[in-house]
PDB file of C-alpha atoms and ligand atoms in Angstrom:
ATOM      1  CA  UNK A  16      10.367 -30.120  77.782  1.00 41.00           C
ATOM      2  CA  UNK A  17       8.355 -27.028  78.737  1.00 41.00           C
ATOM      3  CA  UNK A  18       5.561 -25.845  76.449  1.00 43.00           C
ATOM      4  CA  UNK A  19       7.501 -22.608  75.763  1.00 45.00           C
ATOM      5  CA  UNK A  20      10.169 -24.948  74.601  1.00 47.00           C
ATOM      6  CA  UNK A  21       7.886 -26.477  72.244  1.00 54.00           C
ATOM      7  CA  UNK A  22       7.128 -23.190  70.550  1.00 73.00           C
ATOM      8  CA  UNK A  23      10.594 -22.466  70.240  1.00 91.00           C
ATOM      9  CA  UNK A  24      11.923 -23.396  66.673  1.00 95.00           C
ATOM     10  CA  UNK A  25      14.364 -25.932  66.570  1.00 95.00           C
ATOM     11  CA  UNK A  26      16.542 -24.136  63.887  1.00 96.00           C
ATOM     12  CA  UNK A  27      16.671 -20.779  63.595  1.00 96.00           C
ATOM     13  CA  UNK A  28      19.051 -19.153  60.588  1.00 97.00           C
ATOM     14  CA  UNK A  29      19.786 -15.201  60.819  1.00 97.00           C
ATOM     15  CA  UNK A  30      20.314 -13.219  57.897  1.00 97.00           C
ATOM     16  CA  UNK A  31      23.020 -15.758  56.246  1.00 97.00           C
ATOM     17  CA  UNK A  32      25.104 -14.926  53.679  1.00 97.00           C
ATOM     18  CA  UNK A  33      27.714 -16.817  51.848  1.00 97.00           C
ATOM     19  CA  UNK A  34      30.003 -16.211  49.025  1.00 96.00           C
ATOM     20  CA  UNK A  35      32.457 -18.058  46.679  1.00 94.00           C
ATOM     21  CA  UNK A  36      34.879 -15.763  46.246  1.00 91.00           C
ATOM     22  CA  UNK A  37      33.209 -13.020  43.951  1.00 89.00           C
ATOM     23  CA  UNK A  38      29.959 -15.632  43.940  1.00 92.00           C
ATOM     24  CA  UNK A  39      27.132 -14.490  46.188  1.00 94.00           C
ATOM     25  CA  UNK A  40      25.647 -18.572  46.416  1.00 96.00           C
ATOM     26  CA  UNK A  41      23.167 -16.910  49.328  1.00 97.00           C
ATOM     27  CA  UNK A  42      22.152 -13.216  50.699  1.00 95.00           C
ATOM     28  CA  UNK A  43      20.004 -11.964  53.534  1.00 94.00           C
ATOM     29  CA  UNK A  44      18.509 -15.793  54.106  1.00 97.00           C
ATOM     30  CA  UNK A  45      16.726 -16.125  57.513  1.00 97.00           C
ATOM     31  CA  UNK A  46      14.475 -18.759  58.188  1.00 97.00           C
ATOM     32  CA  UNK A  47      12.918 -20.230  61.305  1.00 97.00           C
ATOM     33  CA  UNK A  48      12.618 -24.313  61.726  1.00 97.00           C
ATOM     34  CA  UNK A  49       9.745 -25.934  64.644  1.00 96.00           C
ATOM     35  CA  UNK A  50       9.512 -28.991  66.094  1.00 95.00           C
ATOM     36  CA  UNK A  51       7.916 -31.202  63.946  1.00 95.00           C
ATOM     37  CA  UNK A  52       7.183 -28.985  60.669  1.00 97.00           C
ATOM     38  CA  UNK A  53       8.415 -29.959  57.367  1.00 97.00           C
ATOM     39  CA  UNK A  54       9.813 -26.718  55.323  1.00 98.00           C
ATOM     40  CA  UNK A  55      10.339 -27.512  51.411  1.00 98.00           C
ATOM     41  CA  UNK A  56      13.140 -25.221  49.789  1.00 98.00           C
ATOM     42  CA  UNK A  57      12.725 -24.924  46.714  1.00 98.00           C
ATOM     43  CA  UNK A  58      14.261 -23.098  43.834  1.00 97.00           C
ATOM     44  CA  UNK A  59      15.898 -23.410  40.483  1.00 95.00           C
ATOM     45  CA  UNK A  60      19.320 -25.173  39.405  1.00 93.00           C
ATOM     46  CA  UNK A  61      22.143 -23.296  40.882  1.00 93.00           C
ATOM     47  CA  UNK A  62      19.538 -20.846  43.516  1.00 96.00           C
ATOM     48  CA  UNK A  63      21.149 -21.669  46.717  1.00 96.00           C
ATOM     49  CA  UNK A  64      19.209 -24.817  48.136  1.00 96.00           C
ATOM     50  CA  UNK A  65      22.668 -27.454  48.418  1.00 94.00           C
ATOM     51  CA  UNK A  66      24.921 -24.142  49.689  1.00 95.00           C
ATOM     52  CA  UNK A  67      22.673 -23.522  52.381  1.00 96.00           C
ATOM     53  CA  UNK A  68      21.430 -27.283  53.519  1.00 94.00           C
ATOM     54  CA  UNK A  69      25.742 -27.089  53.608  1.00 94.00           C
ATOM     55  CA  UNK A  70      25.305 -24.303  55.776  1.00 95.00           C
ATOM     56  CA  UNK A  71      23.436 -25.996  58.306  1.00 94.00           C
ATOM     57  CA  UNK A  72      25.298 -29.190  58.945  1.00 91.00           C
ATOM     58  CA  UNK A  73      28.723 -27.606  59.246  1.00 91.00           C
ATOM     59  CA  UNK A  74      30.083 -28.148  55.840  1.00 90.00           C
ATOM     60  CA  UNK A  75      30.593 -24.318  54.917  1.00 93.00           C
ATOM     61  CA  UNK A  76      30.727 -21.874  57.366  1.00 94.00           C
ATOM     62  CA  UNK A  77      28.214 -18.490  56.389  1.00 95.00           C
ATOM     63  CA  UNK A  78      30.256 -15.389  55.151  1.00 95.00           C
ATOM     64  CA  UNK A  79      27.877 -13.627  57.945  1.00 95.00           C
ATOM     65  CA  UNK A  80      24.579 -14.014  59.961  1.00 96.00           C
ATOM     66  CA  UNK A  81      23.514 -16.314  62.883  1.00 95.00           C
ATOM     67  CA  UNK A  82      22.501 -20.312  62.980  1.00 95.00           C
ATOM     68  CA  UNK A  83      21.041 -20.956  66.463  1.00 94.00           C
ATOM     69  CA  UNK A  84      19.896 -24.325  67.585  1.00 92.00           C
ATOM     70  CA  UNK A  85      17.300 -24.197  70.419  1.00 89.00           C
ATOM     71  CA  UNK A  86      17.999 -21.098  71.325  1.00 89.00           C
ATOM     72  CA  UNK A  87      21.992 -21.688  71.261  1.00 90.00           C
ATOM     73  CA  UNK A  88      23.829 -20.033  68.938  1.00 92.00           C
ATOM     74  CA  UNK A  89      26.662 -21.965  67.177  1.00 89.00           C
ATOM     75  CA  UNK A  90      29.572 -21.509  65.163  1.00 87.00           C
ATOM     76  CA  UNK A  91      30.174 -24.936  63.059  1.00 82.00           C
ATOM     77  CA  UNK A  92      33.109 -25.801  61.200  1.00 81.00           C
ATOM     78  CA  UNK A  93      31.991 -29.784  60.287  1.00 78.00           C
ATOM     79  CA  UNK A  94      29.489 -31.633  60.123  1.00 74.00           C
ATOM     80  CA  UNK A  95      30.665 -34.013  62.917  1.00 78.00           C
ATOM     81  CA  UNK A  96      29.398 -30.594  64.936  1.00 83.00           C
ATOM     82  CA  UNK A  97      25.935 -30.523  63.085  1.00 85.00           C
ATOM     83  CA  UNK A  98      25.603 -34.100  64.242  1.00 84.00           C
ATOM     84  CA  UNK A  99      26.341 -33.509  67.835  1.00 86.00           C
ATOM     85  CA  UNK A 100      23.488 -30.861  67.800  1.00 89.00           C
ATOM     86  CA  UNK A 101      20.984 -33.400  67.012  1.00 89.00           C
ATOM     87  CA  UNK A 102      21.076 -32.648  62.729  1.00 91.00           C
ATOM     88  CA  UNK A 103      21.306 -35.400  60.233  1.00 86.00           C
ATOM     89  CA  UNK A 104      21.638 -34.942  56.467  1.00 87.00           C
ATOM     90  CA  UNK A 105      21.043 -36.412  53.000  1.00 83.00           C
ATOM     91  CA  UNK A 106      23.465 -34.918  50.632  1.00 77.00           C
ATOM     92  CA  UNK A 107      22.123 -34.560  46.721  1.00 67.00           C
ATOM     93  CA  UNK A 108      25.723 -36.286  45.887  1.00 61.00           C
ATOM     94  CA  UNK A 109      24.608 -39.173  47.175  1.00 55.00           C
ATOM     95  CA  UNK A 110      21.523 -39.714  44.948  1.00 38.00           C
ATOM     96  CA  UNK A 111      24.462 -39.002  42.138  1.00 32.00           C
ATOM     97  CA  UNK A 112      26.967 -41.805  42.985  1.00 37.00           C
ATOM     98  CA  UNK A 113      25.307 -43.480  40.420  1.00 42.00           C
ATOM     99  CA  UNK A 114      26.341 -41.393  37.707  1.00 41.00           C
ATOM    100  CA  UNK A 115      30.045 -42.287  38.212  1.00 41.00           C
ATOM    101  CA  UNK A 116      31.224 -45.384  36.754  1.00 46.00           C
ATOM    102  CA  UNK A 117      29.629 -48.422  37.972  1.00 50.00           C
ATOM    103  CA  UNK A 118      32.985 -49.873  38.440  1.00 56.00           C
ATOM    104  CA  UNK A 119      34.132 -47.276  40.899  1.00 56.00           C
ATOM    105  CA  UNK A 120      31.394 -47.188  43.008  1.00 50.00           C
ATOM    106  CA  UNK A 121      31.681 -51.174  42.927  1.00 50.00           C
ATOM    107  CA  UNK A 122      34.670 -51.192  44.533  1.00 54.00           C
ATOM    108  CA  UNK A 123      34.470 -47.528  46.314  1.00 52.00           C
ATOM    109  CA  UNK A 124      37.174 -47.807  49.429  1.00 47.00           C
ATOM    110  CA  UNK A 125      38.843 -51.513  48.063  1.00 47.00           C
ATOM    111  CA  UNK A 126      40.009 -49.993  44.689  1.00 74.00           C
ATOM    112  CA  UNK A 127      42.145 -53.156  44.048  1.00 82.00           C
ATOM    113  CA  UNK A 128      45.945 -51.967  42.543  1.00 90.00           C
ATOM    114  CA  UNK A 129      48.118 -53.719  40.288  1.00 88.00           C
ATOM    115  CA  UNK A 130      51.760 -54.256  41.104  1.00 87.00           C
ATOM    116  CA  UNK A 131      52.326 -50.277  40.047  1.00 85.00           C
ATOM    117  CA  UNK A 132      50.294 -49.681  42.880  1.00 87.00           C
ATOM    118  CA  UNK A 133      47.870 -48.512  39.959  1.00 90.00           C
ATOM    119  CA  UNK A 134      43.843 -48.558  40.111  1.00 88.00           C
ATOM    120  CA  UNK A 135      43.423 -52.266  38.624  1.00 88.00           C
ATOM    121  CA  UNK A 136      40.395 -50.816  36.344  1.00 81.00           C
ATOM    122  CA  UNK A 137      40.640 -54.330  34.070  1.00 83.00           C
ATOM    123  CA  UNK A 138      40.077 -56.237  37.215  1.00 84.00           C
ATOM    124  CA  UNK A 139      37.383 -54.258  38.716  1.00 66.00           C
ATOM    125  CA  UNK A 140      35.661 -53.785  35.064  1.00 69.00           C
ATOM    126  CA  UNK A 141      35.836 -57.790  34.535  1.00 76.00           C
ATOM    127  CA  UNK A 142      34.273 -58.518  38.069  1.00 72.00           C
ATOM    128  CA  UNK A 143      31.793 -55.365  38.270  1.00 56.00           C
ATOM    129  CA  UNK A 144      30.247 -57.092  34.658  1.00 62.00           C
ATOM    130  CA  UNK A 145      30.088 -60.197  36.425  1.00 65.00           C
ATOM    131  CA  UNK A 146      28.738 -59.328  39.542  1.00 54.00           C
ATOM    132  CA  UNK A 147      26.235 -56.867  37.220  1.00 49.00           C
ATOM    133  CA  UNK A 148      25.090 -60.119  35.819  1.00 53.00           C
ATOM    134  CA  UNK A 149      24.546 -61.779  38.882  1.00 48.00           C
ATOM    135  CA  UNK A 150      22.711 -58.629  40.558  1.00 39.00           C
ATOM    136  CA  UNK A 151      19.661 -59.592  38.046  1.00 38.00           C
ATOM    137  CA  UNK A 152      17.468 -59.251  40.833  1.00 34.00           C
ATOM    138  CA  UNK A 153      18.256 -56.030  43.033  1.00 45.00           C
ATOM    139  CA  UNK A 154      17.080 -57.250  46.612  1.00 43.00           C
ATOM    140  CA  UNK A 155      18.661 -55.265  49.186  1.00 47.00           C
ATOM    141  CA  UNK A 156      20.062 -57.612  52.392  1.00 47.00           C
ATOM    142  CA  UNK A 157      21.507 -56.424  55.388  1.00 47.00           C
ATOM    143  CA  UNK A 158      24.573 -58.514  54.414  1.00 49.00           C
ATOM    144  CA  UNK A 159      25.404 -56.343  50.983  1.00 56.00           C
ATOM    145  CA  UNK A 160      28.048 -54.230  50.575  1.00 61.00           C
ATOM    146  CA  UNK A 161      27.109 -50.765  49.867  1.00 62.00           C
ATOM    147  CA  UNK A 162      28.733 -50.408  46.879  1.00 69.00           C
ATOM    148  CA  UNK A 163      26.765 -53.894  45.369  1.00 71.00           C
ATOM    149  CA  UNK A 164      23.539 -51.511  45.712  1.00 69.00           C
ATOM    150  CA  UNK A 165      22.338 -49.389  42.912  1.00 72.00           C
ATOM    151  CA  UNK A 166      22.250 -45.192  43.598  1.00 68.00           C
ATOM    152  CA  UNK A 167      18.525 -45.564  44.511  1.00 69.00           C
ATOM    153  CA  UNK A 168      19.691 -48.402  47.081  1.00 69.00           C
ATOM    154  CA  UNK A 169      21.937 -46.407  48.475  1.00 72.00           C
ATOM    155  CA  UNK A 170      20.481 -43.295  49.026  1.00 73.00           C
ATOM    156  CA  UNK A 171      17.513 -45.518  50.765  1.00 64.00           C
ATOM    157  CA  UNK A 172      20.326 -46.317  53.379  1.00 62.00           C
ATOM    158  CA  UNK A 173      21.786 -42.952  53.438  1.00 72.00           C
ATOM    159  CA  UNK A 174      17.586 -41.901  54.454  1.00 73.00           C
ATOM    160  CA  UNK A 175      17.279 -44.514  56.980  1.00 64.00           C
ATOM    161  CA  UNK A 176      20.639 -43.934  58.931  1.00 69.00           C
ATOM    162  CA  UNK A 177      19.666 -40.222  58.620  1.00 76.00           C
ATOM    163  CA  UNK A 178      16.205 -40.408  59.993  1.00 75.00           C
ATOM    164  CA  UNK A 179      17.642 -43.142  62.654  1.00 66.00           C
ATOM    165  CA  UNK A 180      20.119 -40.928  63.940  1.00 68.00           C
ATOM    166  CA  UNK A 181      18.246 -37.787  63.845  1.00 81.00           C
ATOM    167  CA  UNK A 182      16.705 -36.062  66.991  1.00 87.00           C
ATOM    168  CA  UNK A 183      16.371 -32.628  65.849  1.00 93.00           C
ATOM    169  CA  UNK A 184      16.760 -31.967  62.756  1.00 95.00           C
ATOM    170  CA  UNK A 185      16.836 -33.950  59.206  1.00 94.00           C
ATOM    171  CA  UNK A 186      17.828 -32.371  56.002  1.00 95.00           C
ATOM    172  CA  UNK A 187      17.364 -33.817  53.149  1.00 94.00           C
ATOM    173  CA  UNK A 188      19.006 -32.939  49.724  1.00 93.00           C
ATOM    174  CA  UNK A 189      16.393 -33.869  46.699  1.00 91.00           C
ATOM    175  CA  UNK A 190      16.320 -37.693  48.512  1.00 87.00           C
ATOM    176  CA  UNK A 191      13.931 -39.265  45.463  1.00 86.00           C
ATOM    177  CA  UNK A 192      15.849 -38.049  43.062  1.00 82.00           C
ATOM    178  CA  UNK A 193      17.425 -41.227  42.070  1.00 75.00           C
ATOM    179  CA  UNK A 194      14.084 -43.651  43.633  1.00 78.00           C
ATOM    180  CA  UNK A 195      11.157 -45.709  41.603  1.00 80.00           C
ATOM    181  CA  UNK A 196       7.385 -44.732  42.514  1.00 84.00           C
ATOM    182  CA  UNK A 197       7.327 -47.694  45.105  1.00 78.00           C
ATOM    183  CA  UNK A 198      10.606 -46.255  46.852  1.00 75.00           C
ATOM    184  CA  UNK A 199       9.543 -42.918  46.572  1.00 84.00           C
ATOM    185  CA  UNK A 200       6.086 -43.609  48.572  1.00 84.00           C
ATOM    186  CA  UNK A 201       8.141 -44.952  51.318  1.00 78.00           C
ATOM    187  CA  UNK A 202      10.839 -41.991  51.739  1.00 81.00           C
ATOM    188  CA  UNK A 203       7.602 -39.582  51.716  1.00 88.00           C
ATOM    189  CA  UNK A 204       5.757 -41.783  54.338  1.00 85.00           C
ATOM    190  CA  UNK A 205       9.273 -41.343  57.104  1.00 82.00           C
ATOM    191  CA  UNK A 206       9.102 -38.020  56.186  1.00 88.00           C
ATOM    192  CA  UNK A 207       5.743 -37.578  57.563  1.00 90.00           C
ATOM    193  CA  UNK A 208       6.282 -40.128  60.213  1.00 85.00           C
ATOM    194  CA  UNK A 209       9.486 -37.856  61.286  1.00 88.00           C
ATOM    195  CA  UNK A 210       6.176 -35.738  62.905  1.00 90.00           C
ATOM    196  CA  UNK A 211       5.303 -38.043  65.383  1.00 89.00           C
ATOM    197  CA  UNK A 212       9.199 -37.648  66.702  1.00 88.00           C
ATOM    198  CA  UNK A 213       8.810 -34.106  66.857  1.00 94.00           C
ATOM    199  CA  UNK A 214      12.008 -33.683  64.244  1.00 94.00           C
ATOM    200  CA  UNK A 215      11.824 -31.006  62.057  1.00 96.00           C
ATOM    201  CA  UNK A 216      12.667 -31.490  58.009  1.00 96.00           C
ATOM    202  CA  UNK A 217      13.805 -29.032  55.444  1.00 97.00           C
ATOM    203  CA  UNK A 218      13.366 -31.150  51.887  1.00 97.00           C
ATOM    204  CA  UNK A 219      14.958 -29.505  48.776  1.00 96.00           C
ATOM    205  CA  UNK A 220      12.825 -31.337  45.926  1.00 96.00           C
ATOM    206  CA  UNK A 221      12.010 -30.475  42.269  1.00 94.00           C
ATOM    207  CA  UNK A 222       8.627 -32.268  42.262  1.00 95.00           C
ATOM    208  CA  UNK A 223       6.269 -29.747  43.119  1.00 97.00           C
ATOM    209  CA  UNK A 224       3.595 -32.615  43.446  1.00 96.00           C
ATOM    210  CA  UNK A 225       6.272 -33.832  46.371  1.00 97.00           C
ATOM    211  CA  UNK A 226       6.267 -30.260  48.295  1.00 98.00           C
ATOM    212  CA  UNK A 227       2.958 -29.822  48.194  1.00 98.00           C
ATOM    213  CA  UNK A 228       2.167 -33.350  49.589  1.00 97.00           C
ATOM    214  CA  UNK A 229       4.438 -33.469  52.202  1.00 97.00           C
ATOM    215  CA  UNK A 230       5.510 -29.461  52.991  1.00 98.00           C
ATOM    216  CA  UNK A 231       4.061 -27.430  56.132  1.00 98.00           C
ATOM    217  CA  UNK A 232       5.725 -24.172  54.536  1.00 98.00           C
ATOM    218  CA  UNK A 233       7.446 -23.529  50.971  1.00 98.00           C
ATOM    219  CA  UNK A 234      10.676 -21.572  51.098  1.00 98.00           C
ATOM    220  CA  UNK A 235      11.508 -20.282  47.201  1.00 98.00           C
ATOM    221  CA  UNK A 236      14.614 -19.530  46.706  1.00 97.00           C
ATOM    222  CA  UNK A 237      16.363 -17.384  43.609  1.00 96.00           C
ATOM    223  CA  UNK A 238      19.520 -16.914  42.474  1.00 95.00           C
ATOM    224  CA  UNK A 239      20.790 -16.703  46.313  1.00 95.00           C
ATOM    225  CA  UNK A 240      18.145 -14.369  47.082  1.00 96.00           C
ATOM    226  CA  UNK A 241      15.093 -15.555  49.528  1.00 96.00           C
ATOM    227  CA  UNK A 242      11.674 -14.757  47.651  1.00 97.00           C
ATOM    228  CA  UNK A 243       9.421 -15.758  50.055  1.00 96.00           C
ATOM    229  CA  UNK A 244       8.103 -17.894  52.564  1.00 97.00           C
ATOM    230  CA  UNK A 245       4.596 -19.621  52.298  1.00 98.00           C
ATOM    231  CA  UNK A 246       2.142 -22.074  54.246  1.00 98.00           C
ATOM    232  CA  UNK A 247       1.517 -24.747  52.003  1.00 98.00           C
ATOM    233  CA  UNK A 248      -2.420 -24.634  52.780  1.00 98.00           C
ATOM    234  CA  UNK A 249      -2.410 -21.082  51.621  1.00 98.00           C
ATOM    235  CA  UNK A 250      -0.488 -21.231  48.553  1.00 98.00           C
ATOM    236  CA  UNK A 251      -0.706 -23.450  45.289  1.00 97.00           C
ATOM    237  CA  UNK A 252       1.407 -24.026  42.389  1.00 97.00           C
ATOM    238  CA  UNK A 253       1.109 -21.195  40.239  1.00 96.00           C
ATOM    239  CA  UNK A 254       2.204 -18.860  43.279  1.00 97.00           C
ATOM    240  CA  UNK A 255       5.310 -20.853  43.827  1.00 97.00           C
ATOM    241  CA  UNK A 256       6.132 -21.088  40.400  1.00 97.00           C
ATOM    242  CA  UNK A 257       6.258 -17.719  39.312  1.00 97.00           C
ATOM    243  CA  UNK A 258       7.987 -17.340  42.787  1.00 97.00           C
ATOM    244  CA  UNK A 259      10.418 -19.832  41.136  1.00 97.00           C
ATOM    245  CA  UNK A 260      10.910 -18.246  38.020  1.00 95.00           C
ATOM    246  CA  UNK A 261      10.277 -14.494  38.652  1.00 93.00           C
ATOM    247  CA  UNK A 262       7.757 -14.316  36.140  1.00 87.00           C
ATOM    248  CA  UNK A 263       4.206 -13.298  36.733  1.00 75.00           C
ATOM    249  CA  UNK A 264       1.233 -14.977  35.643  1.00 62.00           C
ATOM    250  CA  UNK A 265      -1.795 -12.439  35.120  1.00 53.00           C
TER     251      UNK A 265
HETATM  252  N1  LIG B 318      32.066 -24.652  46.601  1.00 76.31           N
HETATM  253  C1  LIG B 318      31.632 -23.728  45.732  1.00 76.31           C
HETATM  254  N2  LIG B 318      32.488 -22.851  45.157  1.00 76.31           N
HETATM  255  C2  LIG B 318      32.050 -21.916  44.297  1.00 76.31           C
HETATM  256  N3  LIG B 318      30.770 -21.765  43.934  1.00 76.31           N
HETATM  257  C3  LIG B 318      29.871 -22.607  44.478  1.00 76.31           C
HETATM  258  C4  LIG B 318      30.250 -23.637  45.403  1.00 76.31           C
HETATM  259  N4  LIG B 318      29.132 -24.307  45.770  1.00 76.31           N
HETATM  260  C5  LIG B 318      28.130 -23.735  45.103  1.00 76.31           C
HETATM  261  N5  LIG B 318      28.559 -22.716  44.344  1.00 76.31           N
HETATM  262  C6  LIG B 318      27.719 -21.843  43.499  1.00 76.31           C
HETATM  263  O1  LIG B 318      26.640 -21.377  44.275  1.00 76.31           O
HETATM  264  C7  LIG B 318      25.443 -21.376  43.520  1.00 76.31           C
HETATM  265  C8  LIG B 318      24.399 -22.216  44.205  1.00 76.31           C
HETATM  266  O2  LIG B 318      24.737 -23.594  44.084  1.00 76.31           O
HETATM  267  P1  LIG B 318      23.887 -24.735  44.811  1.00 76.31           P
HETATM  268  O3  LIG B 318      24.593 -26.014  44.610  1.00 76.31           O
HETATM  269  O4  LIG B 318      23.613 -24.329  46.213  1.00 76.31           O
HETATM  270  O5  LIG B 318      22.533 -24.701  43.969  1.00 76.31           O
HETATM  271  P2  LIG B 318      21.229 -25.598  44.089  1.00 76.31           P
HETATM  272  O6  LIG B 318      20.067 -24.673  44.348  1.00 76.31           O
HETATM  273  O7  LIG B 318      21.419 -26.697  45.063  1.00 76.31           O
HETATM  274  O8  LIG B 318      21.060 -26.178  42.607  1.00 76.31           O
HETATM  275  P3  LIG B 318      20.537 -27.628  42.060  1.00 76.31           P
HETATM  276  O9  LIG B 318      19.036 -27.568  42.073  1.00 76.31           O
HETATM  277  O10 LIG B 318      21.076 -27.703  40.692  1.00 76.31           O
HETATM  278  O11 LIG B 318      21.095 -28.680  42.970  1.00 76.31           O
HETATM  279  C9  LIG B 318      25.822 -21.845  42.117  1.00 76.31           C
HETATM  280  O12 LIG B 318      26.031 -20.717  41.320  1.00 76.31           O
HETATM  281  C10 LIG B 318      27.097 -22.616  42.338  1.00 76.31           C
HETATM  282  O13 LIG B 318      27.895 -22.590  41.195  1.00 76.31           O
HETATM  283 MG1  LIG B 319      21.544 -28.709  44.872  1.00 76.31          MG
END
């Protein structure tokens, strides 16, 4: 790596746009990701931050405007692409598997089927009660199943294979949502130590406390619309919130 490479960002997003049908989810959104910085996007429910963390990794295409990865610009239709460029993400679903049934996400990918070839619900209610019961104490192994671990369990292994696999790029969609205070302390410690590696992070996170502990730059986002970009050392709460919320404090 030259040192011009190093001051090249590792992301850079063009005036994107998307739109749901008559929905504008994002407009006019350009945004420049280095090396080792972590950008916080933040904005309220329903502003943008999933649709265009979706953007990134290949799940939606933009409506217009440019991605370009060091310097390459790409056109991705999956995430499979996103991957191959060196991008790695945490999806906000994930931290919300736990809000379906326990039983389903118990048995997630083995649904067991009665001899209609139906979902065997009675079965996997009777053993998901048992094995509840048995999961009194919730230490996670190597050797458990995914689905035996609670939402917060799971979205620690969706963080580690992300950050594992990473070498660019690591998005991450609200990860500490669903996590206690001990769990949380660890996902924000990787974060920083993603630094060291040179990756670059864009966090979406509603804890304010969160940005401005782990953010290099805040990126507030509105109703699709990009309000404005800020380094974290020169901003502070009240700034970003009326950013947020479009009202002004005097
Ligand atoms: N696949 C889709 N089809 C139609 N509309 C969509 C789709 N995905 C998102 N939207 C719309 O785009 C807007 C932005 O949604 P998005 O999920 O990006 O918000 P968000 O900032 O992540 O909100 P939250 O903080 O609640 O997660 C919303 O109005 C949403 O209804
Ligand atoms: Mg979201």
């Amino acid at each position: 790596m030259t040192a011009m490479n190093a001051a090249e960002p590792i992301l850079k997003l063009n005036d994107i746009r998307k739109t749901f049908g008559g929905i504008t989810a994002i407009e006019n959104f350009s945004l420049d990701i280095f090396p080792g910085e972590i950008v916080a996007l933040v904005g309220d429910n329903g502003a943008g931050k999933s649709t265009l963390i979706k953007i990134i990794s290949g799940v939606y295409t933009p409506t217009s405007g440019t991605i370009t990865i060091e310097g390459e610009t790409v056109a991705m239709s999956n995430a499979t692409m996103a991957r191959a460029h060196g991008i790695e993400v945490v999806y906000q679903d994930l931290a919300l598997a736990d809000q379906q049934t326990v039983y389903m996400n118990m048995f997630l990918g083995r649904e067991p089927v009665n001899s209609f070839g139906l979902l065997d619900r009675r079965k996997m209610i009777a053993e998901t009660e048992q094995l509840v019961k048995e999961l009194d104490v919730r230490i996670p192994s190597a050797y458990a199943t995914i689905r035996d671990l609670s939402g917060g369990q799971r979205q620690g292994v969706a963080i580690a294979r992300a950050t594992h696999w990473a070498s660019k790029l690591i998005l991450l969609d609200e990860p500490t949502a669903a996590l206690g205070v001990a769990e949380t302390a660890k996902v924000e410690e990787i974060v920083q130590s993603l630094k060291q590696r040179n990756i670059g992070v864009l966090i979406i996170s509603h804890s304010l406390d969160q940005v401005f502990k782990l953010s290099d730059r805040i990126c507030v986002l509105r109703r699709g619309r990009q309000i404005g970009v800020r380094e974290t050392a020169k901003t502070d709460k009240n700034e970003i919130i009326a950013m947020i919320t479009g009202l002004q404090h005097h």
